[in-house]
mmCIF file of C-alpha atoms (C1' of nucleotides) in Angstrom:
data_model
loop_
_atom_site.group_PDB
_atom_site.id
_atom_site.type_symbol
_atom_site.label_atom_id
_atom_site.label_comp_id
_atom_site.label_asym_id
_atom_site.label_seq_id
_atom_site.Cartn_x
_atom_site.Cartn_y
_atom_site.Cartn_z
ATOM 1 C CA MET A 1227 -0.012 0.024 0.017
ATOM 2 C CA GLU A 1228 1.816 3.117 -1.226
ATOM 3 C CA PRO A 1229 1.581 6.426 0.486
ATOM 4 C CA GLY A 1230 -1.024 8.742 -1.112
ATOM 5 C CA ASP A 1231 -2.966 5.682 -2.205
ATOM 6 C CA SER A 1232 -6.667 6.424 -2.076
ATOM 7 C CA THR A 1233 -8.291 3.374 -3.526
ATOM 8 C CA LYS A 1234 -11.393 1.920 -1.906
ATOM 9 C CA GLN A 1235 -9.275 -0.827 -0.304
ATOM 10 C CA ALA A 1236 -6.847 1.708 1.198
ATOM 11 C CA ARG A 1237 -9.551 3.888 2.617
ATOM 12 C CA ALA A 1238 -11.231 0.892 4.273
ATOM 13 C CA ALA A 1239 -8.036 -0.156 5.804
ATOM 14 C CA ALA A 1240 -7.240 3.405 6.907
ATOM 15 C CA GLN A 1241 -10.425 3.669 8.769
ATOM 16 C CA LEU A 1242 -10.042 0.228 10.319
ATOM 17 C CA ARG A 1243 -6.820 1.325 11.915
ATOM 18 C CA LYS A 1244 -8.589 3.953 13.932
ATOM 19 C CA GLY A 1245 -8.557 3.099 17.573
ATOM 20 C CA VAL A 1246 -6.880 -0.120 17.077
ATOM 21 C CA LEU A 1247 -3.442 1.198 16.329
ATOM 22 C CA GLU A 1248 -3.162 2.640 19.845
ATOM 23 C CA TYR A 1249 -3.684 -0.776 21.497
ATOM 24 C CA CYS A 1250 -1.463 -2.608 19.137
ATOM 25 C CA VAL A 1251 1.319 -0.203 20.073
ATOM 26 C CA LEU A 1252 0.620 -0.787 23.627
ATOM 27 C CA ALA A 1253 0.811 -4.617 22.907
ATOM 28 C CA LEU A 1254 4.094 -4.140 21.388
ATOM 29 C CA MET A 1255 5.478 -2.699 24.670
ATOM 30 C CA ARG A 1256 4.027 -5.432 26.707
ATOM 31 C CA ASP A 1257 7.268 -7.429 27.135
ATOM 32 C CA ARG A 1258 9.955 -4.711 26.824
ATOM 33 C CA PRO A 1259 10.353 -0.954 26.060
ATOM 34 C CA ARG A 1260 10.397 0.039 22.484
ATOM 35 C CA TYR A 1261 11.334 3.194 20.535
ATOM 36 C CA GLY A 1262 9.553 4.932 17.796
ATOM 37 C CA VAL A 1263 11.150 3.525 14.620
ATOM 38 C CA GLU A 1264 11.191 0.067 16.129
ATOM 39 C CA LEU A 1265 7.370 0.217 16.505
ATOM 40 C CA LEU A 1266 7.107 1.521 12.993
ATOM 41 C CA HIS A 1267 8.893 -1.440 11.681
ATOM 42 C CA ALA A 1268 6.934 -3.850 13.638
ATOM 43 C CA LEU A 1269 3.794 -2.488 12.407
ATOM 44 C CA GLU A 1270 5.085 -2.470 8.915
ATOM 45 C CA GLU A 1271 5.829 -6.194 9.135
ATOM 46 C CA SER A 1272 2.394 -6.974 10.100
ATOM 47 C CA GLY A 1273 1.150 -5.931 6.827
ATOM 48 C CA ALA A 1274 -2.332 -4.837 7.730
ATOM 49 C CA LEU A 1275 -1.398 -2.171 10.176
ATOM 50 C CA ALA A 1276 1.532 -0.522 8.285
ATOM 51 C CA THR A 1277 1.540 3.090 8.945
ATOM 52 C CA SER A 1278 3.824 6.140 8.900
ATOM 53 C CA GLN A 1279 5.848 8.482 11.319
ATOM 54 C CA GLY A 1280 3.228 11.092 11.025
ATOM 55 C CA THR A 1281 0.779 8.637 12.651
ATOM 56 C CA VAL A 1282 2.966 6.912 15.224
ATOM 57 C CA TYR A 1283 4.719 9.955 16.958
ATOM 58 C CA PRO A 1284 1.596 11.978 17.721
ATOM 59 C CA LEU A 1285 0.065 8.714 18.999
ATOM 60 C CA LEU A 1286 3.066 8.279 21.284
ATOM 61 C CA SER A 1287 2.733 11.843 22.486
ATOM 62 C CA ARG A 1288 -0.926 11.139 23.313
ATOM 63 C CA LEU A 1289 0.069 8.015 25.220
ATOM 64 C CA ARG A 1290 2.514 9.931 27.226
ATOM 65 C CA ARG A 1291 0.217 12.814 27.929
ATOM 66 C CA ASP A 1292 -2.484 10.216 29.256
ATOM 67 C CA ASP A 1293 0.148 8.547 31.384
ATOM 68 C CA LEU A 1294 -0.052 5.182 29.641
ATOM 69 C CA VAL A 1295 3.596 5.102 28.925
ATOM 70 C CA THR A 1296 6.765 6.594 30.347
ATOM 71 C CA THR A 1297 9.813 7.417 28.319
ATOM 72 C CA SER A 1298 13.536 7.400 28.797
ATOM 73 C CA TRP A 1299 16.513 8.279 26.566
ATOM 74 C CA GLN A 1300 19.004 5.789 25.677
ATOM 75 C CA GLU A 1301 22.263 5.899 23.647
ATOM 76 C CA SER A 1302 22.388 4.085 20.243
ATOM 77 C CA ALA A 1303 25.517 2.678 18.624
ATOM 78 C CA SER A 1304 24.161 3.516 15.132
ATOM 79 C CA GLY A 1305 22.664 6.942 15.255
ATOM 80 C CA PRO A 1306 21.041 9.557 17.488
ATOM 81 C CA PRO A 1307 19.787 8.683 20.943
ATOM 82 C CA ARG A 1308 16.465 6.783 21.135
ATOM 83 C CA ARG A 1309 13.571 7.617 23.247
ATOM 84 C CA TYR A 1310 12.188 4.301 24.699
ATOM 85 C CA TYR A 1311 8.613 4.035 25.547
ATOM 86 C CA ALA A 1312 7.501 1.602 28.455
ATOM 87 C CA LEU A 1313 3.936 0.692 29.729
ATOM 88 C CA THR A 1314 2.801 2.265 32.995
ATOM 89 C CA ASP A 1315 0.397 0.425 35.325
ATOM 90 C CA SER A 1316 -2.355 2.410 33.478
ATOM 91 C CA GLY A 1317 -1.087 1.599 30.171
ATOM 92 C CA ARG A 1318 -1.097 -2.113 31.056
ATOM 93 C CA ALA A 1319 -4.654 -1.797 32.496
ATOM 94 C CA ALA A 1320 -5.840 -0.196 29.206
ATOM 95 C CA LEU A 1321 -4.180 -2.947 27.155
ATOM 96 C CA ASP A 1322 -5.904 -5.588 29.401
ATOM 97 C CA GLU A 1323 -9.136 -3.870 28.973
ATOM 98 C CA PHE A 1324 -8.858 -3.772 25.157
ATOM 99 C CA THR A 1325 -7.916 -7.559 25.213
ATOM 100 C CA ARG A 1326 -11.147 -8.227 26.893
ATOM 101 C CA VAL A 1327 -13.311 -5.960 24.645
ATOM 102 C CA TRP A 1328 -11.857 -7.072 21.325
ATOM 103 C CA PRO A 1329 -13.019 -10.588 20.894
ATOM 104 C CA GLY A 1330 -16.710 -9.502 21.253
ATOM 105 C CA PHE A 1331 -16.144 -6.640 18.818
ATOM 106 C CA ARG A 1332 -14.294 -9.052 16.266
ATOM 107 C CA ASN A 1333 -17.182 -11.624 16.575
ATOM 108 C CA ALA A 1334 -19.779 -9.162 16.140
ATOM 109 C CA VAL A 1335 -18.217 -7.874 12.858
ATOM 110 C CA ASP A 1336 -17.730 -11.375 11.682
ATOM 111 C CA ALA A 1337 -21.410 -12.091 12.365
ATOM 112 C CA PHE A 1338 -22.558 -9.028 10.353
ATOM 113 C CA LEU A 1339 -20.371 -10.099 7.406
ATOM 114 C CA THR A 1340 -21.290 -13.752 7.421
ATOM 115 C CA THR A 1341 -24.816 -14.010 8.750
ATOM 116 C CA PRO A 1342 -27.660 -13.706 6.224
ATOM 117 C CA HIS A 1343 -30.337 -11.024 6.977
ATOM 118 C CA PRO A 1344 -33.426 -12.636 5.639
ATOM 119 C CA PRO A 1345 -36.157 -10.514 3.925
ATOM 120 C CA THR A 1346 -38.806 -11.768 6.286
ATOM 121 C CA GLY A 1347 -37.252 -10.628 9.558
ATOM 122 C CA GLU A 1348 -35.928 -12.788 12.295
ATOM 123 C CA ILE A 1349 -38.318 -15.325 13.906
ATOM 124 C CA VAL A 1350 -41.507 -13.296 14.431
ATOM 125 C CA MET B 935 -23.036 0.546 27.858
ATOM 126 C CA GLU B 936 -25.075 3.597 28.682
ATOM 127 C CA PRO B 937 -24.901 6.783 26.616
ATOM 128 C CA GLY B 938 -22.617 9.381 28.180
ATOM 129 C CA ASP B 939 -20.441 6.558 29.549
ATOM 130 C CA SER B 940 -16.847 7.576 29.475
ATOM 131 C CA THR B 941 -15.030 4.577 31.061
ATOM 132 C CA LYS B 942 -11.933 3.230 29.595
ATOM 133 C CA GLN B 943 -13.965 0.338 28.208
ATOM 134 C CA ALA B 944 -16.471 2.667 26.510
ATOM 135 C CA ARG B 945 -13.582 4.705 24.878
ATOM 136 C CA ALA B 946 -11.941 1.676 23.482
ATOM 137 C CA ALA B 947 -15.235 0.401 22.023
ATOM 138 C CA ALA B 948 -16.056 3.841 20.573
ATOM 139 C CA GLN B 949 -12.726 4.023 18.735
ATOM 140 C CA LEU B 950 -13.088 0.498 17.531
ATOM 141 C CA ARG B 951 -16.445 1.454 15.731
ATOM 142 C CA LYS B 952 -14.645 3.888 13.549
ATOM 143 C CA GLY B 953 -14.676 2.808 9.956
ATOM 144 C CA VAL B 954 -16.278 -0.565 10.797
ATOM 145 C CA LEU B 955 -19.745 0.772 11.376
ATOM 146 C CA GLU B 956 -20.024 1.899 7.757
ATOM 147 C CA TYR B 957 -19.506 -1.588 6.478
ATOM 148 C CA CYS B 958 -21.668 -3.248 9.049
ATOM 149 C CA VAL B 959 -24.411 -1.001 8.018
ATOM 150 C CA LEU B 960 -23.872 -1.955 4.374
ATOM 151 C CA ALA B 961 -23.811 -5.582 5.428
ATOM 152 C CA LEU B 962 -27.172 -5.091 6.972
ATOM 153 C CA MET B 963 -28.605 -3.954 3.580
ATOM 154 C CA ARG B 964 -27.142 -6.904 1.772
ATOM 155 C CA ASP B 965 -30.306 -8.951 1.601
ATOM 156 C CA ARG B 966 -33.090 -6.299 1.682
ATOM 157 C CA PRO B 967 -33.584 -2.473 2.034
ATOM 158 C CA ARG B 968 -33.576 -1.186 5.554
ATOM 159 C CA TYR B 969 -34.664 2.004 7.299
ATOM 160 C CA GLY B 970 -32.818 4.075 9.840
ATOM 161 C CA VAL B 971 -34.256 2.948 13.131
ATOM 162 C CA GLU B 972 -34.314 -0.553 12.057
ATOM 163 C CA LEU B 973 -30.682 -0.397 11.407
ATOM 164 C CA LEU B 974 -30.201 1.259 14.784
ATOM 165 C CA HIS B 975 -32.016 -1.587 16.475
ATOM 166 C CA ALA B 976 -29.968 -4.248 14.674
ATOM 167 C CA LEU B 977 -26.757 -2.614 15.775
ATOM 168 C CA GLU B 978 -28.187 -2.352 19.297
ATOM 169 C CA GLU B 979 -28.812 -6.150 19.476
ATOM 170 C CA SER B 980 -25.343 -6.941 18.276
ATOM 171 C CA GLY B 981 -24.082 -5.508 21.547
ATOM 172 C CA ALA B 982 -20.487 -4.426 20.604
ATOM 173 C CA LEU B 983 -21.694 -2.085 17.909
ATOM 174 C CA ALA B 984 -24.545 -0.358 19.643
ATOM 175 C CA THR B 985 -24.681 3.344 18.758
ATOM 176 C CA SER B 986 -27.092 6.357 18.423
ATOM 177 C CA GLN B 987 -29.066 8.343 15.961
ATOM 178 C CA GLY B 988 -26.503 10.985 15.930
ATOM 179 C CA THR B 989 -24.066 8.454 14.496
ATOM 180 C CA VAL B 990 -26.312 6.590 11.993
ATOM 181 C CA TYR B 991 -28.051 9.345 10.202
ATOM 182 C CA PRO B 992 -24.903 11.234 9.268
ATOM 183 C CA LEU B 993 -23.365 8.052 8.252
ATOM 184 C CA LEU B 994 -26.437 7.297 5.923
ATOM 185 C CA SER B 995 -26.217 10.744 4.445
ATOM 186 C CA ARG B 996 -22.540 10.065 3.563
ATOM 187 C CA LEU B 997 -23.401 6.722 1.986
ATOM 188 C CA ARG B 998 -26.022 8.384 -0.072
ATOM 189 C CA ARG B 999 -23.766 11.199 -1.067
ATOM 190 C CA ASP B 1000 -21.076 8.804 -2.187
ATOM 191 C CA ASP B 1001 -23.657 6.714 -4.205
ATOM 192 C CA LEU B 1002 -23.167 3.585 -2.147
ATOM 193 C CA VAL B 1003 -27.086 3.526 -1.390
ATOM 194 C CA THR B 1004 -30.229 4.721 -2.932
ATOM 195 C CA THR B 1005 -33.266 5.636 -0.747
ATOM 196 C CA SER B 1006 -37.021 5.411 -1.310
ATOM 197 C CA TRP B 1007 -39.844 6.519 0.976
ATOM 198 C CA GLN B 1008 -42.384 4.037 2.059
ATOM 199 C CA GLU B 1009 -45.542 4.373 4.148
ATOM 200 C CA SER B 1010 -45.712 2.836 7.628
ATOM 201 C CA ALA B 1011 -48.684 1.408 9.465
ATOM 202 C CA SER B 1012 -47.463 2.707 12.811
ATOM 203 C CA GLY B 1013 -46.011 6.139 12.418
ATOM 204 C CA PRO B 1014 -44.467 8.477 9.913
ATOM 205 C CA PRO B 1015 -43.087 7.374 6.586
ATOM 206 C CA ARG B 1016 -39.789 5.483 6.455
ATOM 207 C CA ARG B 1017 -36.920 6.131 4.206
ATOM 208 C CA TYR B 1018 -35.501 2.814 3.008
ATOM 209 C CA TYR B 1019 -31.752 2.473 2.149
ATOM 210 C CA ALA B 1020 -30.745 -0.142 -0.543
ATOM 211 C CA LEU B 1021 -27.292 -0.971 -1.845
ATOM 212 C CA THR B 1022 -26.206 0.283 -5.299
ATOM 213 C CA ASP B 1023 -23.675 -1.684 -7.233
ATOM 214 C CA SER B 1024 -20.984 0.609 -5.869
ATOM 215 C CA GLY B 1025 -22.182 -0.093 -2.289
ATOM 216 C CA ARG B 1026 -22.148 -3.862 -2.876
ATOM 217 C CA ALA B 1027 -18.550 -3.574 -4.391
ATOM 218 C CA ALA B 1028 -17.469 -1.624 -1.329
ATOM 219 C CA LEU B 1029 -19.002 -4.270 0.972
ATOM 220 C CA ASP B 1030 -17.196 -7.119 -0.897
ATOM 221 C CA GLU B 1031 -13.925 -5.234 -0.792
ATOM 222 C CA PHE B 1032 -14.290 -4.953 2.994
ATOM 223 C CA THR B 1033 -15.234 -8.439 3.324
ATOM 224 C CA ARG B 1034 -11.840 -9.249 1.553
ATOM 225 C CA VAL B 1035 -9.833 -6.992 3.698
ATOM 226 C CA TRP B 1036 -11.306 -7.652 7.120
ATOM 227 C CA PRO B 1037 -9.878 -11.160 7.826
ATOM 228 C CA GLY B 1038 -6.340 -10.009 7.358
ATOM 229 C CA PHE B 1039 -6.852 -7.031 9.648
ATOM 230 C CA ARG B 1040 -8.653 -9.125 12.282
ATOM 231 C CA ASN B 1041 -5.822 -11.770 12.226
ATOM 232 C CA ALA B 1042 -3.093 -9.091 12.573
ATOM 233 C CA VAL B 1043 -4.775 -7.689 15.653
ATOM 234 C CA ASP B 1044 -5.241 -11.071 17.207
ATOM 235 C CA ALA B 1045 -1.620 -11.675 16.552
ATOM 236 C CA PHE B 1046 -0.433 -8.434 18.316
ATOM 237 C CA LEU B 1047 -2.624 -9.207 21.356
ATOM 238 C CA THR B 1048 -1.584 -12.950 21.746
ATOM 239 C CA THR B 1049 1.855 -13.192 20.343
ATOM 240 C CA PRO B 1050 4.798 -12.653 22.854
ATOM 241 C CA HIS B 1051 7.235 -9.984 22.043
ATOM 242 C CA PRO B 1052 10.524 -11.420 23.383
ATOM 243 C CA PRO B 1053 13.028 -9.072 25.111
ATOM 244 C CA THR B 1054 15.946 -10.390 22.914
ATOM 245 C CA GLY B 1055 14.323 -9.489 19.621
ATOM 246 C CA GLU B 1056 13.219 -11.923 16.916
ATOM 247 C CA ILE B 1057 15.665 -14.526 15.706
ATOM 248 C CA VAL B 1058 18.994 -12.647 15.350
ATOM 249 C "C1'" DC C 663 -56.223 18.939 22.054
ATOM 250 C "C1'" DC C 664 -52.290 17.052 23.827
ATOM 251 C "C1'" DA C 665 -49.047 13.505 25.328
ATOM 252 C "C1'" DG C 666 -46.195 9.677 23.784
ATOM 253 C "C1'" DG C 667 -44.245 6.614 20.513
ATOM 254 C "C1'" DT C 668 -41.952 6.566 15.891
ATOM 255 C "C1'" DA C 669 -39.046 8.460 12.583
ATOM 256 C "C1'" DT C 670 -36.059 11.643 10.290
ATOM 257 C "C1'" DC C 671 -32.202 15.019 10.200
ATOM 258 C "C1'" DT C 672 -28.721 19.088 11.718
ATOM 259 C "C1'" DT C 673 -25.099 21.235 14.318
ATOM 260 C "C1'" DG C 674 -20.930 21.519 16.759
ATOM 261 C "C1'" DC C 675 -17.173 19.028 19.159
ATOM 262 C "C1'" DA C 676 -13.402 15.832 20.204
ATOM 263 C "C1'" DT C 677 -10.566 12.233 18.436
ATOM 264 C "C1'" DT C 678 -7.522 10.217 15.168
ATOM 265 C "C1'" DG C 679 -4.874 8.646 11.032
ATOM 266 C "C1'" DC C 680 -2.105 10.838 7.723
ATOM 267 C "C1'" DA C 681 0.830 13.894 4.411
ATOM 268 C "C1'" DT C 682 4.245 16.981 4.640
ATOM 269 C "C1'" DG C 683 8.022 19.197 6.290
ATOM 270 C "C1'" DG C 684 11.759 20.095 9.618
ATOM 271 C "C1'" DA C 685 15.581 19.248 12.844
ATOM 272 C "C1'" DA C 686 19.350 16.918 14.913
ATOM 273 C "C1'" DC C 687 23.018 13.124 15.387
ATOM 274 C "C1'" DC C 688 26.391 9.854 13.505
ATOM 275 C "C1'" DA C 689 29.574 7.459 10.061
ATOM 276 C "C1'" DG C 690 32.124 7.139 5.786
ATOM 277 C "C1'" DG C 691 34.090 8.969 1.413
ATOM 278 C "C1'" DT C 692 36.457 12.673 -0.974
ATOM 279 C "C1'" DA D 152 37.183 19.987 6.415
ATOM 280 C "C1'" DC D 153 33.001 19.119 3.757
ATOM 281 C "C1'" DC D 154 29.120 16.500 2.245
ATOM 282 C "C1'" DT D 155 25.979 12.737 1.529
ATOM 283 C "C1'" DG D 156 23.145 9.326 3.393
ATOM 284 C "C1'" DG D 157 21.102 6.748 7.067
ATOM 285 C "C1'" DT D 158 18.843 7.036 11.575
ATOM 286 C "C1'" DT D 159 15.830 9.190 14.810
ATOM 287 C "C1'" DC D 160 12.988 12.506 16.691
ATOM 288 C "C1'" DC D 161 9.016 15.717 16.363
ATOM 289 C "C1'" DA D 162 5.237 19.465 14.774
ATOM 290 C "C1'" DT D 163 1.621 21.422 11.784
ATOM 291 C "C1'" DG D 164 -2.596 21.244 9.286
ATOM 292 C "C1'" DC D 165 -6.346 18.592 7.026
ATOM 293 C "C1'" DA D 166 -10.058 15.213 6.493
ATOM 294 C "C1'" DA D 167 -12.831 11.735 8.177
ATOM 295 C "C1'" DT D 168 -15.744 9.731 11.887
ATOM 296 C "C1'" DG D 169 -18.446 8.813 16.294
ATOM 297 C "C1'" DC D 170 -21.384 11.222 19.388
ATOM 298 C "C1'" DA D 171 -24.244 14.290 22.402
ATOM 299 C "C1'" DA D 172 -27.833 17.414 22.080
ATOM 300 C "C1'" DG D 173 -31.436 19.471 19.926
ATOM 301 C "C1'" DA D 174 -35.062 20.140 16.213
ATOM 302 C "C1'" DT D 175 -38.923 18.637 13.221
ATOM 303 C "C1'" DA D 176 -42.745 15.970 11.771
ATOM 304 C "C1'" DC D 177 -46.312 12.066 11.627
ATOM 305 C "C1'" DC D 178 -49.679 9.077 13.870
ATOM 306 C "C1'" DT D 179 -52.569 7.071 17.651
ATOM 307 C "C1'" DG D 180 -55.202 7.183 21.837
ATOM 308 C "C1'" DG D 181 -56.946 9.408 25.899
#
DNA sequence: CCAGGTATCTTGCATTGCATGGAACCAGGT
DNA sequence: ACCTGGTTCCATGCAATGCAAGATACCTGG
């Protein structure tokens, strides 16, 4: 999916990311701290959630503003210092909450897409 | 989930709906035309995608503006006339497109939530 | 005639993904 | 010393979307 793409497929995918990206980023921080470009690459490799710096950095700013993550600078051997993002207790709670809500949501969408909606209405 | 609720759970669910609601509404019209309140009730019964009139009617206006649906007035035996919404060819194409994109997206999110992200990095 | 249920729609706001652009740090070649 | 390219961070402005709140209108029954 190239930048600037505005096909129907791209639009659907872009809208899908809304609200999910935040929690996928939190999930990536679950087992260890991460820095911005690292998160970007991980999302890229997932395929369906590939995005850009212009999306990730404002998102990370919001997470920090809402106290879901804390940050710390760390030297790098191959470039400028990196800002690492780590989950706070609130961040972990938000991730757990999403993990609870997600299956119900996913199944509801699956049902809408696969269940027939008969012309006669459901069991009157 | 009550209106005006602003718990973390409600916020996560609200963001999840973004971009998905449009296609669930299209899916509801797949087998027969529907009118606004009917759609509202169907979403309500699904649980995870319950929403309000203030969301559905602007959405339906957008669908009509983009030629994804056509509308026709029809008398009702128990109230004011109803505006029925039916899929156009473009609407059906958009729904099919989403149906193709959705599984990949769903599986990607599942993977982020359930796959461990080891501290040592993946297979160096 | 008026109260309540059904049905439609508008307005304004907050949130969010994104394109674009900019800045700083480091290593290597010339 | 200079400059090119890779890496890393961030800000600004726009468009799309869900939502609360409010407005309008039709119909039936008391």
